[in-house]
Amino acid sequence: MPFTLPSRTPSGPRRRSLLAGAAGVGAALLAGCSSSDSSSETTKGSTPAAERARARGALDSERLAERYGAVLAVHPALAERLSPLRAEVVRHAEAFGGGGKASEGASASASADPSAAPSPSPSAEVPAVEKDALAELAAAERTLADRRTKTLLDVPGELARLLASVAAAGAVHAFLLTEGEK
């Protein structure tokens, strides 16, 4: 009986299909968390800490969307890759109650939290090299996802679920932004 080698085709799903599935699940979770009913329910009984976290989440997402826009302005060739991620970041801001630009109240609430580190300015200079610009966006996504994960302990259930799903989406964005380097 001859000895046969096993097939080199990996069993199980491929990395891209897992990422596509994770993005779909993240979008479904976010859609479930961002309905108008759930956001009005969570704001009615919100604590000041929860209100600050919600305002901070909206402001951070808006700034990140602006950073994506700045990179797209300097590197229009990245539009196909970055536009879907930027659109998702805009939806994150909306889920936190933001709308386009941060309102004065949201900015004041977010800056009133002394434990919150200031977000980097989206108007910071965009690197001229695409790879560096993508690495900078990935680092911003990772930093924001980490900060949101740490905030989970200080907020009530529904807001914690929203923070968790948005933090997970940010981690996936960071991975997708750095995937091309490998």
PDB file of C-alpha atoms in Angstrom:
ATOM      1  CA  MET A   1       0.000   0.000   0.000  1.00  0.00           C
ATOM      2  CA  PRO A   2       1.614   3.278  -1.078  1.00  0.00           C
ATOM      3  CA  PHE A   3       2.028   6.141   1.393  1.00  0.00           C
ATOM      4  CA  THR A   4       0.150   9.301   0.371  1.00  0.00           C
ATOM      5  CA  LEU A   5       0.800  12.741   1.744  1.00  0.00           C
ATOM      6  CA  PRO A   6      -2.123  14.754   3.065  1.00  0.00           C
ATOM      7  CA  SER A   7      -3.418  17.623   0.980  1.00  0.00           C
ATOM      8  CA  ARG A   8      -1.784  21.029   1.594  1.00  0.00           C
ATOM      9  CA  THR A   9      -5.116  22.788   1.267  1.00  0.00           C
ATOM     10  CA  PRO A  10      -5.958  24.154   4.717  1.00  0.00           C
ATOM     11  CA  SER A  11      -9.157  22.944   6.212  1.00  0.00           C
ATOM     12  CA  GLY A  12     -11.627  25.435   7.588  1.00  0.00           C
ATOM     13  CA  PRO A  13     -12.469  28.952   6.514  1.00  0.00           C
ATOM     14  CA  ARG A  14      -9.947  31.301   4.961  1.00  0.00           C
ATOM     15  CA  ARG A  15      -8.845  34.503   6.695  1.00  0.00           C
ATOM     16  CA  ARG A  16     -10.772  36.782   4.298  1.00  0.00           C
ATOM     17  CA  SER A  17     -14.026  34.887   4.789  1.00  0.00           C
ATOM     18  CA  LEU A  18     -13.570  35.139   8.569  1.00  0.00           C
ATOM     19  CA  LEU A  19     -12.967  38.886   8.320  1.00  0.00           C
ATOM     20  CA  ALA A  20     -15.961  39.361   6.054  1.00  0.00           C
ATOM     21  CA  GLY A  21     -18.088  37.405   8.509  1.00  0.00           C
ATOM     22  CA  ALA A  22     -16.714  39.381  11.472  1.00  0.00           C
ATOM     23  CA  ALA A  23     -17.416  42.668   9.704  1.00  0.00           C
ATOM     24  CA  GLY A  24     -20.985  41.541   8.978  1.00  0.00           C
ATOM     25  CA  VAL A  25     -21.536  40.484  12.582  1.00  0.00           C
ATOM     26  CA  GLY A  26     -20.049  43.759  13.822  1.00  0.00           C
ATOM     27  CA  ALA A  27     -22.356  45.718  11.534  1.00  0.00           C
ATOM     28  CA  ALA A  28     -25.355  43.695  12.719  1.00  0.00           C
ATOM     29  CA  LEU A  29     -24.400  44.257  16.362  1.00  0.00           C
ATOM     30  CA  LEU A  30     -23.912  47.942  15.735  1.00  0.00           C
ATOM     31  CA  ALA A  31     -27.232  48.208  13.912  1.00  0.00           C
ATOM     32  CA  GLY A  32     -28.914  46.497  16.838  1.00  0.00           C
ATOM     33  CA  CYS A  33     -27.238  48.820  19.306  1.00  0.00           C
ATOM     34  CA  SER A  34     -27.906  51.989  17.370  1.00  0.00           C
ATOM     35  CA  SER A  35     -31.646  51.860  16.914  1.00  0.00           C
ATOM     36  CA  SER A  36     -33.417  54.981  18.074  1.00  0.00           C
ATOM     37  CA  ASP A  37     -35.365  53.064  20.746  1.00  0.00           C
ATOM     38  CA  SER A  38     -32.281  51.641  22.453  1.00  0.00           C
ATOM     39  CA  SER A  39     -30.383  54.915  22.401  1.00  0.00           C
ATOM     40  CA  SER A  40     -33.313  56.808  23.949  1.00  0.00           C
ATOM     41  CA  GLU A  41     -33.721  54.122  26.617  1.00  0.00           C
ATOM     42  CA  THR A  42     -30.084  54.287  27.633  1.00  0.00           C
ATOM     43  CA  THR A  43     -29.959  58.066  27.765  1.00  0.00           C
ATOM     44  CA  LYS A  44     -33.032  58.339  30.028  1.00  0.00           C
ATOM     45  CA  GLY A  45     -31.375  56.642  32.993  1.00  0.00           C
ATOM     46  CA  SER A  46     -27.768  57.505  32.176  1.00  0.00           C
ATOM     47  CA  THR A  47     -25.272  58.361  34.825  1.00  0.00           C
ATOM     48  CA  PRO A  48     -22.955  61.331  34.317  1.00  0.00           C
ATOM     49  CA  ALA A  49     -20.099  58.885  33.654  1.00  0.00           C
ATOM     50  CA  ALA A  50     -22.161  57.129  30.978  1.00  0.00           C
ATOM     51  CA  GLU A  51     -23.086  60.437  29.368  1.00  0.00           C
ATOM     52  CA  ARG A  52     -19.418  61.450  29.286  1.00  0.00           C
ATOM     53  CA  ALA A  53     -18.450  58.068  27.817  1.00  0.00           C
ATOM     54  CA  ARG A  54     -21.146  58.367  25.140  1.00  0.00           C
ATOM     55  CA  ALA A  55     -20.086  61.933  24.251  1.00  0.00           C
ATOM     56  CA  ARG A  56     -16.437  60.866  24.234  1.00  0.00           C
ATOM     57  CA  GLY A  57     -17.263  57.915  21.969  1.00  0.00           C
ATOM     58  CA  ALA A  58     -19.031  60.183  19.486  1.00  0.00           C
ATOM     59  CA  LEU A  59     -16.240  62.759  19.522  1.00  0.00           C
ATOM     60  CA  ASP A  60     -13.496  60.153  19.127  1.00  0.00           C
ATOM     61  CA  SER A  61     -15.299  58.512  16.206  1.00  0.00           C
ATOM     62  CA  GLU A  62     -15.863  61.876  14.530  1.00  0.00           C
ATOM     63  CA  ARG A  63     -12.171  62.739  14.886  1.00  0.00           C
ATOM     64  CA  LEU A  64     -11.177  59.352  13.515  1.00  0.00           C
ATOM     65  CA  ALA A  65     -13.508  59.863  10.537  1.00  0.00           C
ATOM     66  CA  GLU A  66     -11.833  63.238   9.938  1.00  0.00           C
ATOM     67  CA  ARG A  67      -8.434  61.532  10.062  1.00  0.00           C
ATOM     68  CA  TYR A  68      -9.622  59.004   7.452  1.00  0.00           C
ATOM     69  CA  GLY A  69     -10.799  61.949   5.338  1.00  0.00           C
ATOM     70  CA  ALA A  70      -7.410  63.640   5.625  1.00  0.00           C
ATOM     71  CA  VAL A  71      -5.626  60.467   4.510  1.00  0.00           C
ATOM     72  CA  LEU A  72      -8.048  60.082   1.609  1.00  0.00           C
ATOM     73  CA  ALA A  73      -7.406  63.693   0.559  1.00  0.00           C
ATOM     74  CA  VAL A  74      -3.647  63.081   0.425  1.00  0.00           C
ATOM     75  CA  HIS A  75      -3.856  59.511  -0.941  1.00  0.00           C
ATOM     76  CA  PRO A  76      -6.947  59.256  -3.204  1.00  0.00           C
ATOM     77  CA  ALA A  77      -5.687  55.911  -4.546  1.00  0.00           C
ATOM     78  CA  LEU A  78      -6.629  54.394  -1.161  1.00  0.00           C
ATOM     79  CA  ALA A  79     -10.322  55.334  -1.555  1.00  0.00           C
ATOM     80  CA  GLU A  80     -11.486  51.819  -2.386  1.00  0.00           C
ATOM     81  CA  ARG A  81      -9.753  50.435   0.688  1.00  0.00           C
ATOM     82  CA  LEU A  82     -10.513  53.228   3.181  1.00  0.00           C
ATOM     83  CA  SER A  83     -13.987  54.480   2.225  1.00  0.00           C
ATOM     84  CA  PRO A  84     -15.886  51.497   3.706  1.00  0.00           C
ATOM     85  CA  LEU A  85     -13.887  51.752   6.952  1.00  0.00           C
ATOM     86  CA  ARG A  86     -14.496  55.498   7.159  1.00  0.00           C
ATOM     87  CA  ALA A  87     -18.226  54.980   6.548  1.00  0.00           C
ATOM     88  CA  GLU A  88     -18.315  52.515   9.424  1.00  0.00           C
ATOM     89  CA  VAL A  89     -16.517  54.977  11.711  1.00  0.00           C
ATOM     90  CA  VAL A  90     -19.149  57.602  10.817  1.00  0.00           C
ATOM     91  CA  ARG A  91     -21.880  55.097  11.772  1.00  0.00           C
ATOM     92  CA  HIS A  92     -20.077  54.535  15.075  1.00  0.00           C
ATOM     93  CA  ALA A  93     -20.232  58.275  15.799  1.00  0.00           C
ATOM     94  CA  GLU A  94     -23.956  58.272  14.999  1.00  0.00           C
ATOM     95  CA  ALA A  95     -24.514  55.254  17.271  1.00  0.00           C
ATOM     96  CA  PHE A  96     -22.972  57.201  20.144  1.00  0.00           C
ATOM     97  CA  GLY A  97     -25.285  60.112  19.406  1.00  0.00           C
ATOM     98  CA  GLY A  98     -22.896  62.235  17.377  1.00  0.00           C
ATOM     99  CA  GLY A  99     -23.955  63.942  14.212  1.00  0.00           C
ATOM    100  CA  GLY A 100     -21.369  65.023  11.677  1.00  0.00           C
ATOM    101  CA  LYS A 101     -19.275  67.430  13.703  1.00  0.00           C
ATOM    102  CA  ALA A 102     -19.144  67.186  17.483  1.00  0.00           C
ATOM    103  CA  SER A 103     -21.551  69.526  19.190  1.00  0.00           C
ATOM    104  CA  GLU A 104     -20.258  71.955  21.797  1.00  0.00           C
ATOM    105  CA  GLY A 105     -22.023  70.009  24.535  1.00  0.00           C
ATOM    106  CA  ALA A 106     -20.411  66.738  23.526  1.00  0.00           C
ATOM    107  CA  SER A 107     -17.014  68.375  23.346  1.00  0.00           C
ATOM    108  CA  ALA A 108     -17.470  69.950  26.758  1.00  0.00           C
ATOM    109  CA  SER A 109     -18.698  66.698  28.302  1.00  0.00           C
ATOM    110  CA  ALA A 110     -15.857  64.713  26.805  1.00  0.00           C
ATOM    111  CA  SER A 111     -13.236  67.209  27.903  1.00  0.00           C
ATOM    112  CA  ALA A 112     -14.748  67.364  31.396  1.00  0.00           C
ATOM    113  CA  ASP A 113     -13.527  63.810  32.004  1.00  0.00           C
ATOM    114  CA  PRO A 114     -10.038  64.259  33.485  1.00  0.00           C
ATOM    115  CA  SER A 115      -9.161  60.577  33.043  1.00  0.00           C
ATOM    116  CA  ALA A 116      -9.659  60.753  29.275  1.00  0.00           C
ATOM    117  CA  ALA A 117      -6.500  61.266  27.299  1.00  0.00           C
ATOM    118  CA  PRO A 118      -6.783  63.862  24.561  1.00  0.00           C
ATOM    119  CA  SER A 119      -7.369  62.436  21.111  1.00  0.00           C
ATOM    120  CA  PRO A 120      -4.768  63.182  18.510  1.00  0.00           C
ATOM    121  CA  SER A 121      -5.804  65.929  16.141  1.00  0.00           C
ATOM    122  CA  PRO A 122      -7.125  64.671  12.810  1.00  0.00           C
ATOM    123  CA  SER A 123      -5.526  67.651  11.115  1.00  0.00           C
ATOM    124  CA  ALA A 124      -2.070  66.340  12.027  1.00  0.00           C
ATOM    125  CA  GLU A 125       0.162  66.021   9.022  1.00  0.00           C
ATOM    126  CA  VAL A 126      -0.597  62.969   6.878  1.00  0.00           C
ATOM    127  CA  PRO A 127       2.497  60.953   5.931  1.00  0.00           C
ATOM    128  CA  ALA A 128       3.421  61.193   2.254  1.00  0.00           C
ATOM    129  CA  VAL A 129       4.013  57.440   2.004  1.00  0.00           C
ATOM    130  CA  GLU A 130       0.783  55.388   1.785  1.00  0.00           C
ATOM    131  CA  LYS A 131       2.154  52.597   3.967  1.00  0.00           C
ATOM    132  CA  ASP A 132       2.983  55.077   6.740  1.00  0.00           C
ATOM    133  CA  ALA A 133      -0.444  56.719   6.473  1.00  0.00           C
ATOM    134  CA  LEU A 134      -2.116  53.306   6.795  1.00  0.00           C
ATOM    135  CA  ALA A 135       0.085  52.410   9.769  1.00  0.00           C
ATOM    136  CA  GLU A 136      -0.872  55.684  11.450  1.00  0.00           C
ATOM    137  CA  LEU A 137      -4.586  54.993  10.903  1.00  0.00           C
ATOM    138  CA  ALA A 138      -4.155  51.453  12.243  1.00  0.00           C
ATOM    139  CA  ALA A 139      -2.414  52.795  15.349  1.00  0.00           C
ATOM    140  CA  ALA A 140      -5.243  55.293  15.899  1.00  0.00           C
ATOM    141  CA  GLU A 141      -7.834  52.510  15.541  1.00  0.00           C
ATOM    142  CA  ARG A 142      -5.934  50.287  18.004  1.00  0.00           C
ATOM    143  CA  THR A 143      -5.516  53.068  20.557  1.00  0.00           C
ATOM    144  CA  LEU A 144      -9.187  53.967  20.378  1.00  0.00           C
ATOM    145  CA  ALA A 145     -10.284  50.317  20.608  1.00  0.00           C
ATOM    146  CA  ASP A 146      -8.095  49.840  23.689  1.00  0.00           C
ATOM    147  CA  ARG A 147      -9.475  52.963  25.366  1.00  0.00           C
ATOM    148  CA  ARG A 148     -13.054  51.877  24.657  1.00  0.00           C
ATOM    149  CA  THR A 149     -12.373  48.428  26.048  1.00  0.00           C
ATOM    150  CA  LYS A 150     -11.058  49.948  29.290  1.00  0.00           C
ATOM    151  CA  THR A 151     -14.165  52.150  29.549  1.00  0.00           C
ATOM    152  CA  LEU A 152     -16.469  49.094  29.536  1.00  0.00           C
ATOM    153  CA  LEU A 153     -16.162  48.620  33.295  1.00  0.00           C
ATOM    154  CA  ASP A 154     -17.461  52.102  34.066  1.00  0.00           C
ATOM    155  CA  VAL A 155     -20.678  52.187  32.023  1.00  0.00           C
ATOM    156  CA  PRO A 156     -24.088  50.471  32.184  1.00  0.00           C
ATOM    157  CA  GLY A 157     -25.048  47.431  30.091  1.00  0.00           C
ATOM    158  CA  GLU A 158     -26.371  48.811  26.807  1.00  0.00           C
ATOM    159  CA  LEU A 159     -23.613  51.390  26.465  1.00  0.00           C
ATOM    160  CA  ALA A 160     -21.040  48.743  27.427  1.00  0.00           C
ATOM    161  CA  ARG A 161     -22.347  46.501  24.638  1.00  0.00           C
ATOM    162  CA  LEU A 162     -22.112  49.382  22.167  1.00  0.00           C
ATOM    163  CA  LEU A 163     -18.559  50.189  23.297  1.00  0.00           C
ATOM    164  CA  ALA A 164     -17.595  46.518  23.021  1.00  0.00           C
ATOM    165  CA  SER A 165     -18.936  46.133  19.492  1.00  0.00           C
ATOM    166  CA  VAL A 166     -17.363  49.390  18.309  1.00  0.00           C
ATOM    167  CA  ALA A 167     -14.045  48.467  19.963  1.00  0.00           C
ATOM    168  CA  ALA A 168     -14.157  45.083  18.213  1.00  0.00           C
ATOM    169  CA  ALA A 169     -14.858  46.798  14.893  1.00  0.00           C
ATOM    170  CA  GLY A 170     -11.905  49.119  15.517  1.00  0.00           C
ATOM    171  CA  ALA A 171      -9.639  46.149  16.154  1.00  0.00           C
ATOM    172  CA  VAL A 172     -10.792  44.592  12.872  1.00  0.00           C
ATOM    173  CA  HIS A 173     -10.166  47.912  11.095  1.00  0.00           C
ATOM    174  CA  ALA A 174      -6.620  48.001  12.501  1.00  0.00           C
ATOM    175  CA  PHE A 175      -6.045  44.472  11.243  1.00  0.00           C
ATOM    176  CA  LEU A 176      -7.428  45.277   7.790  1.00  0.00           C
ATOM    177  CA  LEU A 177      -5.285  48.397   7.561  1.00  0.00           C
ATOM    178  CA  THR A 178      -2.110  46.429   8.301  1.00  0.00           C
ATOM    179  CA  GLU A 179      -3.051  43.275   6.346  1.00  0.00           C
ATOM    180  CA  GLY A 180      -1.365  44.531   3.171  1.00  0.00           C
ATOM    181  CA  GLU A 181       2.019  44.660   4.914  1.00  0.00           C
ATOM    182  CA  LYS A 182       2.179  40.866   5.144  1.00  0.00           C
TER     183      LYS A 182
END
